[in-house]
Amino acid sequence: MEEESIESWLRGGFESAFPGNDFANVRALPASDARFGDFQCNDALAGARTLHMPPRKIAEAVFAKLMESRPAFVEKVELAGPGFLNITVSAGWLAARLAALAAQPTLGIPQTGAGRKVVIDYSSPNAAKQMHIGHIRSTVIGNAIDRIFRALGYDVVADNHLGDWGTQFGILIKGYRECLSDEERANLTVANLEKCYVLSAARAKEEDGVWKDACRAELVKLQQGDPENIALWKRFIDISIAEFDRMYAKLGVKFDTYRGESYYNSMMPAVLDRLEKAGLSEPSEGATIVNLEADGLGVAIVRKSDGGFNYTTSDLACVESRVRDYDPERIIYVTDDRQQLHFRQFFRICEKLGYTTKLVHVPFGLMSYGGKAISTREGNLIKLDDLLAEAVRRSLEIVRSRDASAAGEATPEQMRLAEQIGFGAVKYADLSHDPATAIDFDWDKALALEGNSGPYLQYAYARVCSLLDKASAVDGAAPSASFDISSPVEKQLALQLLQFGPAVLRAAENYKPSVLADYLFQTAQLYSSFYQRSPILKSEPAVRNARLALCALFGRVLAKGLSLLGIETPSRI
Ligand code: ARG
């Protein structure tokens, strides 16, 4: 509320200096350097183009107006450099703002998504394969974006677009019939499916082509609705989903729908019709294509020469179905960056077909492990399950090394804690990087208790909890309802806490959970310097309780922020 009044005051200054212009975007940003003030406004620079004036001249005119209308809580306004406006606010105002923040369950996260709907398509693994380390990014980044959008008030449909249809099922069915033992067939697991796929695919490469033809025949039967093959396919999918769900349960990931590619099968012919009616498709060597050469996007095949549809066709059917069923304002797709051309082509086709839904691809870079590309050849195609187990094992070592009473078997509490730390570490190692960059997964960095890591932030939270716990044993010690900002480091921490909502919003606007991770890490560092420099329990009661209030608010912001990254915050480590 009050911060808007900084902005409305600034806006008022611009408007009265330059009447008739639109200054709706004028912002008070946190100062880049605390020596210059608490907030800065750079909009004189932004206005130079539209106003055709040097930014410094604009800033001077605005500055004069701002001085005339300066509210009491603004202690100082300064004009600097090429046209920056530096603003210093009063400690009393900051304290009131903090109290207002603390009173909100949202902790200042703006509800910009209220009444708005988005579909987020993420994780989306291919069926009949075990999830491996390569799947972690789509799942973890997608889930963080999902949580962030929900926190902003959006109505989110989280959809798992499983790869559950395609030529691989011919190979799988043939492999299932011929390459597995009776026992393996009776106790079918995803691991067995993967195994029979590998065996069958290898045989499909044989010179005589007999195996390959048999796979094709199984596929055709499946596509034509042969009951036996359909039943097998269903079984493969059910087993796959059960296995994926086991991973999702560990990772705290929930989907609203699991509409895989097969869901759109019956809608494919209509897509072809629509493309044809719009004059977008053309025959080419027996196939049907959409020529996007003029857009610099090459050619997209929408029907293969054997009559089969493909990835682009199914994504086109999928958009139509999502628009019809949910009418979202945006659909967000989280996949690795090797699919960029696919999404550019498919988005361009949607545009030409007249869809108005905003389509967003969030591409992420590949993950390497120990400096090596992840591939079967490198022998480091680690199963997600094994990665998570290893995270828990390593975290358990840390937990037990910190617990003096640790001897013998690990207790259930220690196991639970090891999971919270291990899964948090794996997620944070990913989310702390800009999704667009390639990342290297490194255990020591992920599990470090110091530095920009999940465990460091969880530990910071546990320390606040233990401080508040300790305080509760002291007579009269409790976080006060009001705040009191009495030192520069407290002021910095207060300003930082007020930036929580804007940081969440920026993370969403840029589809980068890393923006939030950066914010949380900086906040924890500021808190740590505040904590080191400001005696708390040893201070006189009024100061002590006001500082406790700041600690408690920091704890809430940190826990909420981490929860938006899907990371749990145990109160004791
Ligand atoms: N199944 C695909 C893969 O594993 C990802 C699907 C992404 N979503 C989509 N609508 N295309 O690469």
Coordinates of C-alpha atoms in Angstrom, one line a residue, residues 184-442:
E184 CA 9.2 -60.9 -16.4
R185 CA 6.0 -60.6 -18.3
A186 CA 4.0 -61.5 -15.2
N187 CA 5.8 -59.0 -13.0
L188 CA 6.2 -56.3 -15.6
T189 CA 8.3 -53.3 -14.4
V190 CA 9.5 -50.2 -16.3
A191 CA 13.0 -51.6 -16.0
N192 CA 11.8 -54.7 -17.9
L193 CA 10.1 -52.6 -20.5
E194 CA 13.2 -50.6 -21.0
K195 CA 15.2 -53.8 -21.4
C196 CA 12.9 -55.4 -23.9
Y197 CA 12.8 -52.1 -25.9
V198 CA 16.6 -52.1 -26.1
L199 CA 16.7 -55.8 -27.2
S200 CA 13.9 -55.4 -29.7
A201 CA 15.3 -52.1 -31.2
A202 CA 18.6 -53.8 -31.7
R203 CA 17.0 -56.7 -33.6
A204 CA 15.0 -54.2 -35.7
K205 CA 18.3 -53.1 -37.2
E206 CA 19.0 -56.6 -38.5
E207 CA 19.7 -56.7 -42.3
D208 CA 16.9 -59.0 -43.3
G209 CA 14.3 -56.6 -41.9
V210 CA 12.0 -59.4 -40.6
W211 CA 12.0 -58.1 -37.0
K212 CA 11.5 -54.6 -38.1
D213 CA 8.5 -55.6 -40.2
A214 CA 7.0 -57.5 -37.3
C215 CA 7.4 -54.4 -35.1
R216 CA 5.6 -52.4 -37.8
A217 CA 2.8 -54.9 -37.9
E218 CA 2.3 -54.7 -34.2
L219 CA 2.2 -50.9 -34.4
V220 CA -0.4 -51.0 -37.2
K221 CA -2.5 -53.4 -35.1
L222 CA -2.2 -51.1 -32.2
Q223 CA -3.2 -48.1 -34.3
Q224 CA -6.2 -50.0 -35.7
G225 CA -7.4 -50.7 -32.2
D226 CA -6.6 -54.4 -31.9
P227 CA -7.9 -55.3 -28.4
E228 CA -4.8 -57.3 -27.4
N229 CA -2.3 -54.7 -28.4
I230 CA -4.4 -51.9 -26.9
A231 CA -4.5 -53.9 -23.7
L232 CA -0.7 -54.3 -23.7
W233 CA -0.2 -50.7 -24.5
K234 CA -2.5 -49.7 -21.6
R235 CA -0.6 -51.9 -19.3
F236 CA 2.7 -50.3 -20.3
I237 CA 1.3 -46.9 -19.7
D238 CA -0.2 -47.8 -16.3
I239 CA 3.1 -49.3 -15.2
S240 CA 5.0 -46.2 -16.4
I241 CA 2.7 -43.8 -14.7
A242 CA 2.9 -45.7 -11.4
E243 CA 6.7 -45.5 -11.6
F244 CA 6.7 -41.8 -12.5
D245 CA 4.3 -41.1 -9.7
R246 CA 6.7 -42.7 -7.3
M247 CA 9.3 -40.1 -8.3
Y248 CA 6.8 -37.3 -8.2
A249 CA 5.7 -38.2 -4.7
K250 CA 9.4 -38.0 -3.6
L251 CA 9.7 -34.6 -5.3
G252 CA 6.5 -33.2 -4.0
V253 CA 5.2 -32.8 -7.6
K254 CA 1.5 -33.0 -8.4
F255 CA -0.3 -32.8 -11.8
D256 CA -3.9 -31.9 -12.5
T257 CA -4.0 -33.9 -15.6
Y258 CA -1.9 -36.6 -17.4
R259 CA -3.0 -36.1 -21.0
G260 CA -0.4 -37.8 -23.0
E261 CA 0.1 -37.7 -26.7
S262 CA -2.4 -40.6 -27.2
Y263 CA -5.2 -38.4 -25.7
Y264 CA -5.1 -36.4 -28.9
N265 CA -5.1 -39.2 -31.4
S266 CA -8.7 -38.9 -32.5
M267 CA -8.3 -35.2 -33.0
M268 CA -5.4 -35.4 -35.5
P269 CA -7.5 -35.7 -38.7
A270 CA -9.3 -32.5 -37.8
V271 CA -6.0 -30.7 -37.4
L272 CA -5.1 -31.7 -40.9
D273 CA -8.4 -30.5 -42.2
R274 CA -8.0 -27.2 -40.5
L275 CA -4.5 -26.7 -41.9
E276 CA -5.7 -27.5 -45.3
K277 CA -8.8 -25.2 -45.1
A278 CA -6.5 -22.4 -43.9
G279 CA -4.3 -23.0 -47.0
L280 CA -1.3 -23.7 -44.8
S281 CA -0.5 -27.3 -45.7
E282 CA 0.7 -28.8 -48.9
P283 CA 1.6 -32.3 -50.2
S284 CA 5.3 -33.1 -50.4
E285 CA 6.7 -36.5 -51.5
G286 CA 3.7 -38.3 -50.2
A287 CA 3.7 -36.5 -46.9
T288 CA 1.9 -33.4 -45.8
I289 CA 4.0 -30.4 -44.7
V290 CA 3.6 -26.8 -43.6
N291 CA 6.2 -24.8 -45.4
L292 CA 7.6 -22.1 -43.0
E293 CA 10.6 -21.3 -45.2
A294 CA 9.4 -17.7 -45.6
D295 CA 9.5 -17.4 -41.8
G296 CA 13.0 -18.8 -41.7
L297 CA 11.7 -21.9 -39.9
G298 CA 12.1 -24.6 -42.5
V299 CA 9.4 -27.2 -43.0
A300 CA 7.2 -28.9 -40.5
I301 CA 5.8 -32.4 -41.4
V302 CA 2.3 -32.8 -40.1
R303 CA 1.5 -36.2 -41.8
K304 CA 4.2 -38.7 -42.7
S305 CA 4.2 -40.5 -46.0
D306 CA 3.0 -43.6 -44.3
G307 CA -0.1 -41.7 -43.1
G308 CA 1.1 -41.4 -39.5
F309 CA 0.9 -38.1 -37.6
N310 CA 3.8 -36.7 -35.6
Y311 CA 4.8 -34.5 -32.7
T312 CA 3.8 -31.2 -34.4
T313 CA 0.4 -32.6 -35.3
S314 CA -0.2 -33.8 -31.8
D315 CA 0.9 -30.5 -30.3
L316 CA -1.5 -28.7 -32.6
A317 CA -4.4 -31.0 -31.6
C318 CA -3.4 -30.4 -28.0
V319 CA -3.6 -26.6 -28.2
E320 CA -7.1 -26.9 -29.7
S321 CA -8.1 -29.2 -26.9
R322 CA -6.6 -27.0 -24.1
V323 CA -8.2 -23.8 -25.6
R324 CA -11.6 -25.6 -25.7
D325 CA -11.4 -27.2 -22.3
Y326 CA -9.6 -24.5 -20.2
D327 CA -9.6 -21.3 -22.3
P328 CA -6.2 -20.3 -20.7
E329 CA -4.6 -17.0 -21.4
R330 CA -1.2 -18.7 -21.6
I331 CA 0.2 -22.1 -22.2
I332 CA 3.8 -22.6 -20.9
Y333 CA 5.9 -25.5 -22.1
V334 CA 9.0 -26.6 -20.2
T335 CA 11.4 -28.7 -22.3
D336 CA 15.1 -28.9 -23.1
D337 CA 16.4 -26.5 -25.6
R338 CA 16.9 -29.1 -28.3
Q339 CA 13.2 -28.7 -29.0
Q340 CA 13.4 -25.0 -29.8
L341 CA 12.8 -25.4 -33.5
H342 CA 9.8 -27.6 -32.9
F343 CA 8.2 -25.0 -30.6
R344 CA 9.0 -22.1 -33.0
Q345 CA 7.4 -24.0 -35.8
F346 CA 4.4 -25.1 -33.9
F347 CA 3.8 -21.6 -32.3
R348 CA 4.1 -20.0 -35.7
I349 CA 1.5 -22.4 -37.2
C350 CA -0.8 -21.6 -34.3
E351 CA -0.4 -17.9 -35.0
K352 CA -1.3 -18.5 -38.6
L353 CA -4.3 -20.6 -37.6
G354 CA -5.5 -17.6 -35.6
Y355 CA -5.0 -18.8 -32.0
T356 CA -4.7 -15.9 -29.6
T357 CA -3.6 -17.8 -26.5
K358 CA -0.1 -16.7 -25.6
L359 CA 2.3 -19.7 -26.1
V360 CA 5.6 -19.7 -24.2
H361 CA 8.4 -22.2 -24.5
V362 CA 10.8 -22.2 -21.5
P363 CA 13.8 -24.0 -22.9
F364 CA 16.4 -25.3 -20.5
G365 CA 20.0 -26.2 -21.1
L366 CA 21.3 -29.7 -20.7
M367 CA 22.6 -31.0 -17.5
S368 CA 26.0 -32.7 -17.3
Y369 CA 27.3 -34.7 -14.4
G370 CA 30.8 -34.5 -13.0
G371 CA 31.8 -32.4 -16.1
K372 CA 30.6 -35.1 -18.5
A373 CA 27.7 -35.1 -20.9
I374 CA 25.0 -37.4 -19.7
S375 CA 24.8 -40.3 -22.0
T376 CA 24.6 -44.1 -22.1
R377 CA 28.0 -44.0 -23.7
E378 CA 29.6 -42.2 -20.8
G379 CA 27.9 -44.7 -18.5
N380 CA 26.5 -41.9 -16.4
L381 CA 22.9 -42.0 -17.5
I382 CA 21.9 -42.1 -13.8
K383 CA 18.4 -43.1 -13.0
L384 CA 16.5 -40.4 -11.2
D385 CA 15.6 -42.9 -8.5
D386 CA 19.3 -43.6 -7.9
L387 CA 20.2 -39.9 -7.9
L388 CA 17.6 -39.3 -5.3
A389 CA 18.7 -42.3 -3.2
E390 CA 22.3 -41.0 -3.4
A391 CA 21.2 -37.6 -2.3
V392 CA 19.5 -39.1 0.7
R393 CA 22.5 -41.3 1.5
R394 CA 24.9 -38.3 1.4
S395 CA 22.5 -36.1 3.4
L396 CA 22.1 -38.8 6.0
E397 CA 25.9 -38.7 6.6
I398 CA 25.7 -35.0 7.1
V399 CA 22.8 -35.3 9.5
R400 CA 24.4 -38.0 11.5
S401 CA 27.7 -36.2 11.7
R402 CA 25.9 -33.2 13.2
D403 CA 24.0 -35.2 15.7
A404 CA 26.1 -36.2 18.7
S405 CA 23.6 -38.9 19.7
A406 CA 23.9 -40.6 16.3
A407 CA 25.0 -44.2 16.8
G408 CA 23.5 -47.4 15.4
E409 CA 20.6 -47.3 12.9
A410 CA 19.3 -44.0 11.6
T411 CA 16.1 -43.0 13.2
P412 CA 13.0 -42.3 11.1
E413 CA 13.4 -38.6 12.0
Q414 CA 17.0 -38.6 10.7
M415 CA 15.8 -40.4 7.5
R416 CA 13.1 -37.8 7.0
L417 CA 15.5 -35.0 7.5
A418 CA 18.0 -36.6 5.1
E419 CA 15.3 -36.7 2.5
Q420 CA 14.3 -33.1 3.0
I421 CA 17.9 -32.0 2.7
G422 CA 18.9 -34.3 -0.1
F423 CA 15.9 -33.6 -2.3
G424 CA 16.2 -29.9 -1.5
A425 CA 19.8 -29.9 -2.5
V426 CA 19.2 -31.6 -5.8
K427 CA 16.4 -29.1 -6.6
Y428 CA 18.2 -26.0 -5.5
A429 CA 21.3 -27.0 -7.5
D430 CA 19.1 -26.8 -10.6
L431 CA 16.9 -23.9 -9.7
S432 CA 19.6 -21.6 -8.6
H433 CA 20.8 -21.4 -12.3
D434 CA 19.1 -19.6 -15.1
P435 CA 17.1 -22.3 -16.8
A436 CA 18.6 -21.3 -20.2
T437 CA 22.1 -22.2 -19.1
A438 CA 23.6 -25.7 -19.2
I439 CA 24.5 -26.9 -15.8
D440 CA 26.9 -29.4 -14.3
F441 CA 25.7 -31.4 -11.3
D442 CA 28.2 -31.6 -8.6

